[in-house]
PDB file of C-alpha atoms in Angstrom:
ATOM      1  CA  UNK A   1      37.679   7.467   7.767  1.00 73.00           C
ATOM      2  CA  UNK A   2      38.739   4.963   4.836  1.00 82.00           C
ATOM      3  CA  UNK A   3      42.070   4.958   2.664  1.00 92.00           C
ATOM      4  CA  UNK A   4      43.852   3.505   0.276  1.00 96.00           C
ATOM      5  CA  UNK A   5      47.564   3.337  -0.876  1.00 97.00           C
ATOM      6  CA  UNK A   6      49.657   2.366  -3.592  1.00 97.00           C
ATOM      7  CA  UNK A   7      52.963   3.622  -3.262  1.00 96.00           C
ATOM      8  CA  UNK A   8      54.174   2.335  -6.745  1.00 97.00           C
ATOM      9  CA  UNK A   9      53.841   5.354  -9.017  1.00 96.00           C
ATOM     10  CA  UNK A  10      54.658   2.814 -11.440  1.00 97.00           C
ATOM     11  CA  UNK A  11      56.342  -0.669 -12.819  1.00 97.00           C
ATOM     12  CA  UNK A  12      58.243  -1.622 -15.724  1.00 97.00           C
ATOM     13  CA  UNK A  13      58.822  -5.153 -16.502  1.00 96.00           C
ATOM     14  CA  UNK A  14      60.224  -7.866 -19.197  1.00 96.00           C
ATOM     15  CA  UNK A  15      57.344  -9.520 -20.690  1.00 97.00           C
ATOM     16  CA  UNK A  16      56.753 -13.091 -19.394  1.00 96.00           C
ATOM     17  CA  UNK A  17      57.764 -12.135 -16.106  1.00 97.00           C
ATOM     18  CA  UNK A  18      56.196 -11.415 -12.383  1.00 97.00           C
ATOM     19  CA  UNK A  19      55.103  -8.609 -11.164  1.00 98.00           C
ATOM     20  CA  UNK A  20      53.423  -7.388  -7.618  1.00 98.00           C
ATOM     21  CA  UNK A  21      51.900  -4.407  -7.410  1.00 98.00           C
ATOM     22  CA  UNK A  22      51.124  -3.055  -3.558  1.00 97.00           C
ATOM     23  CA  UNK A  23      48.568  -1.763  -1.604  1.00 98.00           C
ATOM     24  CA  UNK A  24      47.443  -0.766   1.737  1.00 98.00           C
ATOM     25  CA  UNK A  25      44.015   0.152   3.416  1.00 97.00           C
ATOM     26  CA  UNK A  26      42.999   1.828   6.252  1.00 94.00           C
ATOM     27  CA  UNK A  27      39.332   0.810   7.836  1.00 90.00           C
ATOM     28  CA  UNK A  28      37.729   0.339  11.324  1.00 85.00           C
ATOM     29  CA  UNK A  29      35.173  -2.050   9.804  1.00 84.00           C
ATOM     30  CA  UNK A  30      35.619  -5.380  10.482  1.00 84.00           C
ATOM     31  CA  UNK A  31      34.040  -6.429   7.076  1.00 86.00           C
ATOM     32  CA  UNK A  32      35.098  -5.230   3.577  1.00 89.00           C
ATOM     33  CA  UNK A  33      35.872  -5.564  -0.059  1.00 91.00           C
ATOM     34  CA  UNK A  34      38.635  -5.505  -1.796  1.00 95.00           C
ATOM     35  CA  UNK A  35      39.099  -4.895  -5.559  1.00 95.00           C
ATOM     36  CA  UNK A  36      41.937  -4.750  -7.822  1.00 97.00           C
ATOM     37  CA  UNK A  37      41.067  -2.706 -11.492  1.00 97.00           C
ATOM     38  CA  UNK A  38      42.600  -1.999 -14.357  1.00 97.00           C
ATOM     39  CA  UNK A  39      42.346   1.210 -16.822  1.00 97.00           C
ATOM     40  CA  UNK A  40      43.064   0.955 -20.169  1.00 95.00           C
ATOM     41  CA  UNK A  41      44.515   3.006 -22.835  1.00 94.00           C
ATOM     42  CA  UNK A  42      41.287   3.365 -24.208  1.00 92.00           C
ATOM     43  CA  UNK A  43      39.857   4.474 -20.683  1.00 93.00           C
ATOM     44  CA  UNK A  44      37.941   1.756 -20.271  1.00 94.00           C
ATOM     45  CA  UNK A  45      38.218   0.452 -16.271  1.00 95.00           C
ATOM     46  CA  UNK A  46      37.915  -2.952 -15.969  1.00 95.00           C
ATOM     47  CA  UNK A  47      36.927  -5.231 -12.917  1.00 94.00           C
ATOM     48  CA  UNK A  48      40.042  -7.943 -12.163  1.00 96.00           C
ATOM     49  CA  UNK A  49      39.347  -9.380  -9.456  1.00 96.00           C
ATOM     50  CA  UNK A  50      38.253  -9.075  -5.538  1.00 95.00           C
ATOM     51  CA  UNK A  51      39.695 -10.098  -1.652  1.00 95.00           C
ATOM     52  CA  UNK A  52      36.218 -10.375   0.947  1.00 91.00           C
ATOM     53  CA  UNK A  53      37.960  -9.920   4.277  1.00 92.00           C
ATOM     54  CA  UNK A  54      36.083 -12.585   5.818  1.00 91.00           C
ATOM     55  CA  UNK A  55      38.165 -14.869   3.307  1.00 92.00           C
ATOM     56  CA  UNK A  56      41.068 -16.614   4.633  1.00 92.00           C
ATOM     57  CA  UNK A  57      42.088 -17.774   1.175  1.00 95.00           C
ATOM     58  CA  UNK A  58      43.755 -15.924  -1.545  1.00 97.00           C
ATOM     59  CA  UNK A  59      41.819 -15.040  -4.680  1.00 95.00           C
ATOM     60  CA  UNK A  60      42.977 -16.045  -8.126  1.00 97.00           C
ATOM     61  CA  UNK A  61      41.528 -15.341 -11.545  1.00 95.00           C
ATOM     62  CA  UNK A  62      43.644 -16.007 -14.546  1.00 95.00           C
ATOM     63  CA  UNK A  63      46.853 -14.935 -14.071  1.00 96.00           C
ATOM     64  CA  UNK A  64      45.312 -12.458 -11.156  1.00 97.00           C
ATOM     65  CA  UNK A  65      46.312 -13.577  -7.680  1.00 98.00           C
ATOM     66  CA  UNK A  66      46.309 -11.519  -4.304  1.00 98.00           C
ATOM     67  CA  UNK A  67      48.289 -11.549  -1.398  1.00 98.00           C
ATOM     68  CA  UNK A  68      46.164 -10.942   1.513  1.00 97.00           C
ATOM     69  CA  UNK A  69      47.541 -10.018   4.254  1.00 97.00           C
ATOM     70  CA  UNK A  70      45.011  -8.663   6.849  1.00 95.00           C
ATOM     71  CA  UNK A  71      47.076  -8.079  10.136  1.00 95.00           C
ATOM     72  CA  UNK A  72      49.114  -5.468   7.874  1.00 96.00           C
ATOM     73  CA  UNK A  73      45.812  -4.479   5.842  1.00 96.00           C
ATOM     74  CA  UNK A  74      47.833  -5.350   2.666  1.00 97.00           C
ATOM     75  CA  UNK A  75      45.678  -6.753  -0.547  1.00 98.00           C
ATOM     76  CA  UNK A  76      49.095  -6.926  -2.961  1.00 98.00           C
ATOM     77  CA  UNK A  77      48.408  -8.088  -6.889  1.00 98.00           C
ATOM     78  CA  UNK A  78      50.281 -10.591  -8.391  1.00 98.00           C
ATOM     79  CA  UNK A  79      50.172 -10.749 -11.687  1.00 98.00           C
ATOM     80  CA  UNK A  80      52.052 -13.964 -13.644  1.00 97.00           C
ATOM     81  CA  UNK A  81      53.370 -14.585 -17.006  1.00 96.00           C
ATOM     82  CA  UNK A  82      52.810 -11.083 -18.119  1.00 97.00           C
ATOM     83  CA  UNK A  83      51.862  -9.861 -21.515  1.00 96.00           C
ATOM     84  CA  UNK A  84      52.276  -7.265 -23.531  1.00 96.00           C
ATOM     85  CA  UNK A  85      48.503  -6.498 -23.296  1.00 96.00           C
ATOM     86  CA  UNK A  86      48.377  -6.356 -19.602  1.00 97.00           C
ATOM     87  CA  UNK A  87      50.167  -3.230 -19.922  1.00 97.00           C
ATOM     88  CA  UNK A  88      48.144  -0.661 -17.960  1.00 98.00           C
ATOM     89  CA  UNK A  89      46.918   1.526 -14.668  1.00 97.00           C
ATOM     90  CA  UNK A  90      46.277  -1.076 -11.931  1.00 98.00           C
ATOM     91  CA  UNK A  91      43.531   0.517  -9.421  1.00 97.00           C
ATOM     92  CA  UNK A  92      43.359  -1.144  -5.873  1.00 97.00           C
ATOM     93  CA  UNK A  93      39.722  -0.218  -4.903  1.00 95.00           C
ATOM     94  CA  UNK A  94      38.188  -1.129  -0.941  1.00 93.00           C
ATOM     95  CA  UNK A  95      34.360  -0.482  -0.496  1.00 89.00           C
ATOM     96  CA  UNK A  96      33.254  -1.287   3.395  1.00 80.00           C
ATOM     97  CA  UNK A  97      30.318  -3.447   3.888  1.00 70.00           C
ATOM     98  CA  UNK A  98      27.140  -1.339   3.355  1.00 59.00           C
ATOM     99  CA  UNK A  99      25.246  -3.435   5.988  1.00 59.00           C
ATOM    100  CA  UNK A 100      27.318  -1.155   8.709  1.00 51.00           C
ATOM    101  CA  UNK A 101      27.928   1.737   6.694  1.00 52.00           C
ATOM    102  CA  UNK A 102      27.411   3.667   3.652  1.00 60.00           C
ATOM    103  CA  UNK A 103      29.170   1.078   1.111  1.00 72.00           C
ATOM    104  CA  UNK A 104      31.120   3.503  -1.065  1.00 80.00           C
ATOM    105  CA  UNK A 105      34.510   2.588  -3.536  1.00 86.00           C
ATOM    106  CA  UNK A 106      37.679   4.351  -2.359  1.00 89.00           C
ATOM    107  CA  UNK A 107      40.177   4.124  -4.475  1.00 93.00           C
ATOM    108  CA  UNK A 108      43.984   4.333  -4.671  1.00 95.00           C
ATOM    109  CA  UNK A 109      46.436   6.516  -6.638  1.00 95.00           C
ATOM    110  CA  UNK A 110      47.051   3.566  -8.832  1.00 96.00           C
ATOM    111  CA  UNK A 111      50.135   2.445 -10.865  1.00 97.00           C
ATOM    112  CA  UNK A 112      51.256   2.347 -14.008  1.00 97.00           C
ATOM    113  CA  UNK A 113      52.720  -0.881 -15.428  1.00 98.00           C
ATOM    114  CA  UNK A 114      54.647  -1.215 -18.316  1.00 97.00           C
ATOM    115  CA  UNK A 115      55.391  -4.414 -20.549  1.00 97.00           C
ATOM    116  CA  UNK A 116      58.544  -5.022 -22.385  1.00 95.00           C
ATOM    117  CA  UNK A 117      59.172  -7.303 -25.138  1.00 94.00           C
TER     118      UNK A 117
ATOM    119  CA  UNK B   1      24.106  -8.561 -20.809  1.00 60.00           C
ATOM    120  CA  UNK B   2      24.336  -4.852 -21.412  1.00 77.00           C
ATOM    121  CA  UNK B   3      27.065  -2.513 -19.157  1.00 93.00           C
ATOM    122  CA  UNK B   4      26.745   0.551 -17.859  1.00 96.00           C
ATOM    123  CA  UNK B   5      26.051   3.038 -20.809  1.00 97.00           C
ATOM    124  CA  UNK B   6      26.865   6.425 -20.386  1.00 97.00           C
ATOM    125  CA  UNK B   7      26.547   9.439 -23.192  1.00 97.00           C
ATOM    126  CA  UNK B   8      27.494  10.934 -24.924  1.00 97.00           C
ATOM    127  CA  UNK B   9      31.362  10.005 -24.970  1.00 96.00           C
ATOM    128  CA  UNK B  10      32.598  13.579 -25.301  1.00 97.00           C
ATOM    129  CA  UNK B  11      30.664  16.909 -24.114  1.00 97.00           C
ATOM    130  CA  UNK B  12      32.711  20.401 -24.793  1.00 97.00           C
ATOM    131  CA  UNK B  13      30.540  23.282 -23.330  1.00 97.00           C
ATOM    132  CA  UNK B  14      31.618  26.902 -23.056  1.00 96.00           C
ATOM    133  CA  UNK B  15      32.671  28.059 -19.662  1.00 96.00           C
ATOM    134  CA  UNK B  16      28.837  28.948 -17.428  1.00 96.00           C
ATOM    135  CA  UNK B  17      27.382  26.342 -19.442  1.00 97.00           C
ATOM    136  CA  UNK B  18      25.029  23.867 -18.634  1.00 97.00           C
ATOM    137  CA  UNK B  19      25.218  20.183 -19.136  1.00 97.00           C
ATOM    138  CA  UNK B  20      23.658  17.107 -18.628  1.00 98.00           C
ATOM    139  CA  UNK B  21      25.653  13.254 -18.698  1.00 98.00           C
ATOM    140  CA  UNK B  22      23.395  10.289 -18.580  1.00 98.00           C
ATOM    141  CA  UNK B  23      24.207   6.651 -17.157  1.00 98.00           C
ATOM    142  CA  UNK B  24      22.080   3.409 -17.477  1.00 97.00           C
ATOM    143  CA  UNK B  25      22.890   1.127 -14.852  1.00 96.00           C
ATOM    144  CA  UNK B  26      23.099  -2.926 -15.798  1.00 94.00           C
ATOM    145  CA  UNK B  27      20.013  -3.861 -15.760  1.00 93.00           C
ATOM    146  CA  UNK B  28      19.363  -5.451 -11.802  1.00 90.00           C
ATOM    147  CA  UNK B  29      21.784  -3.340  -9.839  1.00 91.00           C
ATOM    148  CA  UNK B  30      20.704  -1.372  -7.158  1.00 89.00           C
ATOM    149  CA  UNK B  31      23.753   0.325  -6.464  1.00 91.00           C
ATOM    150  CA  UNK B  32      24.993   3.361  -8.627  1.00 94.00           C
ATOM    151  CA  UNK B  33      27.685   5.904  -8.421  1.00 94.00           C
ATOM    152  CA  UNK B  34      29.104   8.916 -10.432  1.00 95.00           C
ATOM    153  CA  UNK B  35      33.008   9.631 -10.005  1.00 95.00           C
ATOM    154  CA  UNK B  36      35.419  12.241 -11.789  1.00 95.00           C
ATOM    155  CA  UNK B  37      38.678  11.119 -12.880  1.00 96.00           C
ATOM    156  CA  UNK B  38      41.786  14.115 -13.312  1.00 94.00           C
ATOM    157  CA  UNK B  39      45.910  13.775 -13.383  1.00 90.00           C
ATOM    158  CA  UNK B  40      45.758  15.294 -10.596  1.00 90.00           C
ATOM    159  CA  UNK B  41      43.177  13.774  -8.177  1.00 89.00           C
ATOM    160  CA  UNK B  42      42.468  10.335  -9.233  1.00 91.00           C
ATOM    161  CA  UNK B  43      38.940   9.095  -8.973  1.00 92.00           C
ATOM    162  CA  UNK B  44      36.707  11.065  -6.825  1.00 91.00           C
ATOM    163  CA  UNK B  45      33.521   9.899  -5.748  1.00 90.00           C
ATOM    164  CA  UNK B  46      30.758  12.940  -7.010  1.00 93.00           C
ATOM    165  CA  UNK B  47      27.265  10.822  -5.933  1.00 92.00           C
ATOM    166  CA  UNK B  48      26.363   8.031  -5.029  1.00 90.00           C
ATOM    167  CA  UNK B  49      22.392   6.389  -4.836  1.00 91.00           C
ATOM    168  CA  UNK B  50      21.551   2.781  -3.364  1.00 89.00           C
ATOM    169  CA  UNK B  51      17.694   2.038  -4.695  1.00 88.00           C
ATOM    170  CA  UNK B  52      17.342   5.333  -5.698  1.00 89.00           C
ATOM    171  CA  UNK B  53      17.457   7.279  -2.619  1.00 88.00           C
ATOM    172  CA  UNK B  54      21.425   9.532  -2.365  1.00 87.00           C
ATOM    173  CA  UNK B  55      23.811   8.244  -0.177  1.00 84.00           C
ATOM    174  CA  UNK B  56      26.729  10.413  -0.306  1.00 79.00           C
ATOM    175  CA  UNK B  57      26.331  13.535  -2.681  1.00 77.00           C
ATOM    176  CA  UNK B  58      29.806  14.442  -2.898  1.00 72.00           C
ATOM    177  CA  UNK B  59      31.057  16.857  -0.226  1.00 73.00           C
ATOM    178  CA  UNK B  60      32.707  19.656  -2.588  1.00 70.00           C
ATOM    179  CA  UNK B  61      30.886  18.739  -5.046  1.00 69.00           C
ATOM    180  CA  UNK B  62      27.401  19.997  -3.854  1.00 72.00           C
ATOM    181  CA  UNK B  63      27.570  23.513  -4.910  1.00 85.00           C
ATOM    182  CA  UNK B  64      26.845  22.623  -8.718  1.00 92.00           C
ATOM    183  CA  UNK B  65      26.912  19.513  -9.436  1.00 94.00           C
ATOM    184  CA  UNK B  66      23.784  17.660  -9.299  1.00 93.00           C
ATOM    185  CA  UNK B  67      23.099  13.729  -9.749  1.00 94.00           C
ATOM    186  CA  UNK B  68      19.536  12.629 -10.082  1.00 94.00           C
ATOM    187  CA  UNK B  69      18.293   8.717 -10.205  1.00 94.00           C
ATOM    188  CA  UNK B  70      15.047   9.039 -12.266  1.00 87.00           C
ATOM    189  CA  UNK B  71      14.203   5.876 -11.928  1.00 91.00           C
ATOM    190  CA  UNK B  72      16.299   2.704 -11.236  1.00 90.00           C
ATOM    191  CA  UNK B  73      17.190   1.925 -15.138  1.00 93.00           C
ATOM    192  CA  UNK B  74      18.053   5.642 -15.462  1.00 95.00           C
ATOM    193  CA  UNK B  75      20.541   8.358 -13.960  1.00 97.00           C
ATOM    194  CA  UNK B  76      21.662  12.003 -14.520  1.00 97.00           C
ATOM    195  CA  UNK B  77      24.945  14.215 -13.587  1.00 96.00           C
ATOM    196  CA  UNK B  78      23.882  17.719 -14.044  1.00 96.00           C
ATOM    197  CA  UNK B  79      26.755  20.600 -13.950  1.00 95.00           C
ATOM    198  CA  UNK B  80      25.647  23.951 -13.672  1.00 95.00           C
ATOM    199  CA  UNK B  81      27.490  25.959 -13.958  1.00 95.00           C
ATOM    200  CA  UNK B  82      30.786  24.822 -15.509  1.00 96.00           C
ATOM    201  CA  UNK B  83      33.500  26.242 -15.451  1.00 96.00           C
ATOM    202  CA  UNK B  84      36.910  25.055 -17.237  1.00 96.00           C
ATOM    203  CA  UNK B  85      37.878  23.439 -13.514  1.00 94.00           C
ATOM    204  CA  UNK B  86      35.344  21.064 -14.568  1.00 96.00           C
ATOM    205  CA  UNK B  87      37.438  19.299 -17.675  1.00 97.00           C
ATOM    206  CA  UNK B  88      37.752  16.329 -16.953  1.00 97.00           C
ATOM    207  CA  UNK B  89      36.482  12.189 -17.284  1.00 97.00           C
ATOM    208  CA  UNK B  90      32.830  11.324 -15.665  1.00 98.00           C
ATOM    209  CA  UNK B  91      32.219   7.878 -14.901  1.00 97.00           C
ATOM    210  CA  UNK B  92      29.457   5.654 -13.941  1.00 97.00           C
ATOM    211  CA  UNK B  93      29.552   2.219 -12.149  1.00 96.00           C
ATOM    212  CA  UNK B  94      26.654   0.614 -10.646  1.00 94.00           C
ATOM    213  CA  UNK B  95      26.774  -2.761  -8.096  1.00 91.00           C
ATOM    214  CA  UNK B  96      23.830  -5.267  -7.220  1.00 86.00           C
ATOM    215  CA  UNK B  97      23.964  -5.682  -3.210  1.00 78.00           C
ATOM    216  CA  UNK B  98      23.486  -8.688  -1.457  1.00 72.00           C
ATOM    217  CA  UNK B  99      25.079 -12.072  -1.212  1.00 65.00           C
ATOM    218  CA  UNK B 100      27.191 -13.767  -4.362  1.00 67.00           C
ATOM    219  CA  UNK B 101      30.759 -13.501  -5.610  1.00 68.00           C
ATOM    220  CA  UNK B 102      29.348 -10.835  -7.490  1.00 72.00           C
ATOM    221  CA  UNK B 103      27.296  -9.001  -5.317  1.00 74.00           C
ATOM    222  CA  UNK B 104      28.980  -5.147  -4.795  1.00 79.00           C
ATOM    223  CA  UNK B 105      31.362  -5.343  -7.135  1.00 87.00           C
ATOM    224  CA  UNK B 106      31.174  -2.478  -9.444  1.00 90.00           C
ATOM    225  CA  UNK B 107      31.022  -2.401 -12.756  1.00 93.00           C
ATOM    226  CA  UNK B 108      31.911   0.888 -14.772  1.00 95.00           C
ATOM    227  CA  UNK B 109      30.608   2.966 -18.124  1.00 96.00           C
ATOM    228  CA  UNK B 110      32.703   3.901 -20.937  1.00 96.00           C
ATOM    229  CA  UNK B 111      32.629   7.816 -19.442  1.00 97.00           C
ATOM    230  CA  UNK B 112      32.095  10.705 -20.838  1.00 98.00           C
ATOM    231  CA  UNK B 113      34.801  13.312 -20.893  1.00 97.00           C
ATOM    232  CA  UNK B 114      34.379  16.994 -20.738  1.00 97.00           C
ATOM    233  CA  UNK B 115      36.075  19.752 -21.866  1.00 97.00           C
ATOM    234  CA  UNK B 116      35.200  23.047 -20.671  1.00 97.00           C
ATOM    235  CA  UNK B 117      36.655  26.089 -22.821  1.00 96.00           C
TER     236      UNK B 117
END
């Protein structure tokens, strides 16, 4: 069965530094999609970045990048030059290829990131 | 383009009442999801529609929860009868299937915060 695990409950870093959040997943599918979402203090869930399993190159969007290690079933989120407004809860999620499965999105438990001035 | 719209933003119900939450997906999206979020359980999938067909009915949530997709641009989630343990944030999300960089990515509404007294 699908499973997504985020072991870091909370992380605190100083502004302008780099932070990495871990995520491991379980799937029997050869084709799947991995996502990172951010939930702000207001409760809004915002899509940040994704990695398609067939792509070897790590995805990058703005100051977000991914460390995709397929043999380890790992998809880490890296935020460089962190800002106060990056403080939020970050969710890792996986969606199996809907051509072969039902394509539902399963979330990890979330990591709370606090950026200190 | 309008994002996912959920109404109402807040709902307060007495135990035993019937409540209906509403969702309008992003125009053109053909997948629609209902999730429930609590601090203890995190994000749990309630229902999932693909092109208006029910793909996932949420297992443990079948009993008092019923999601419907009346047309491609409108969905409801009915909880009947409500119980205090149903107090949570209910989130609707939509996505587009197929190829393309934005396909398969879920976009979330702002959620409905339900309080059952």
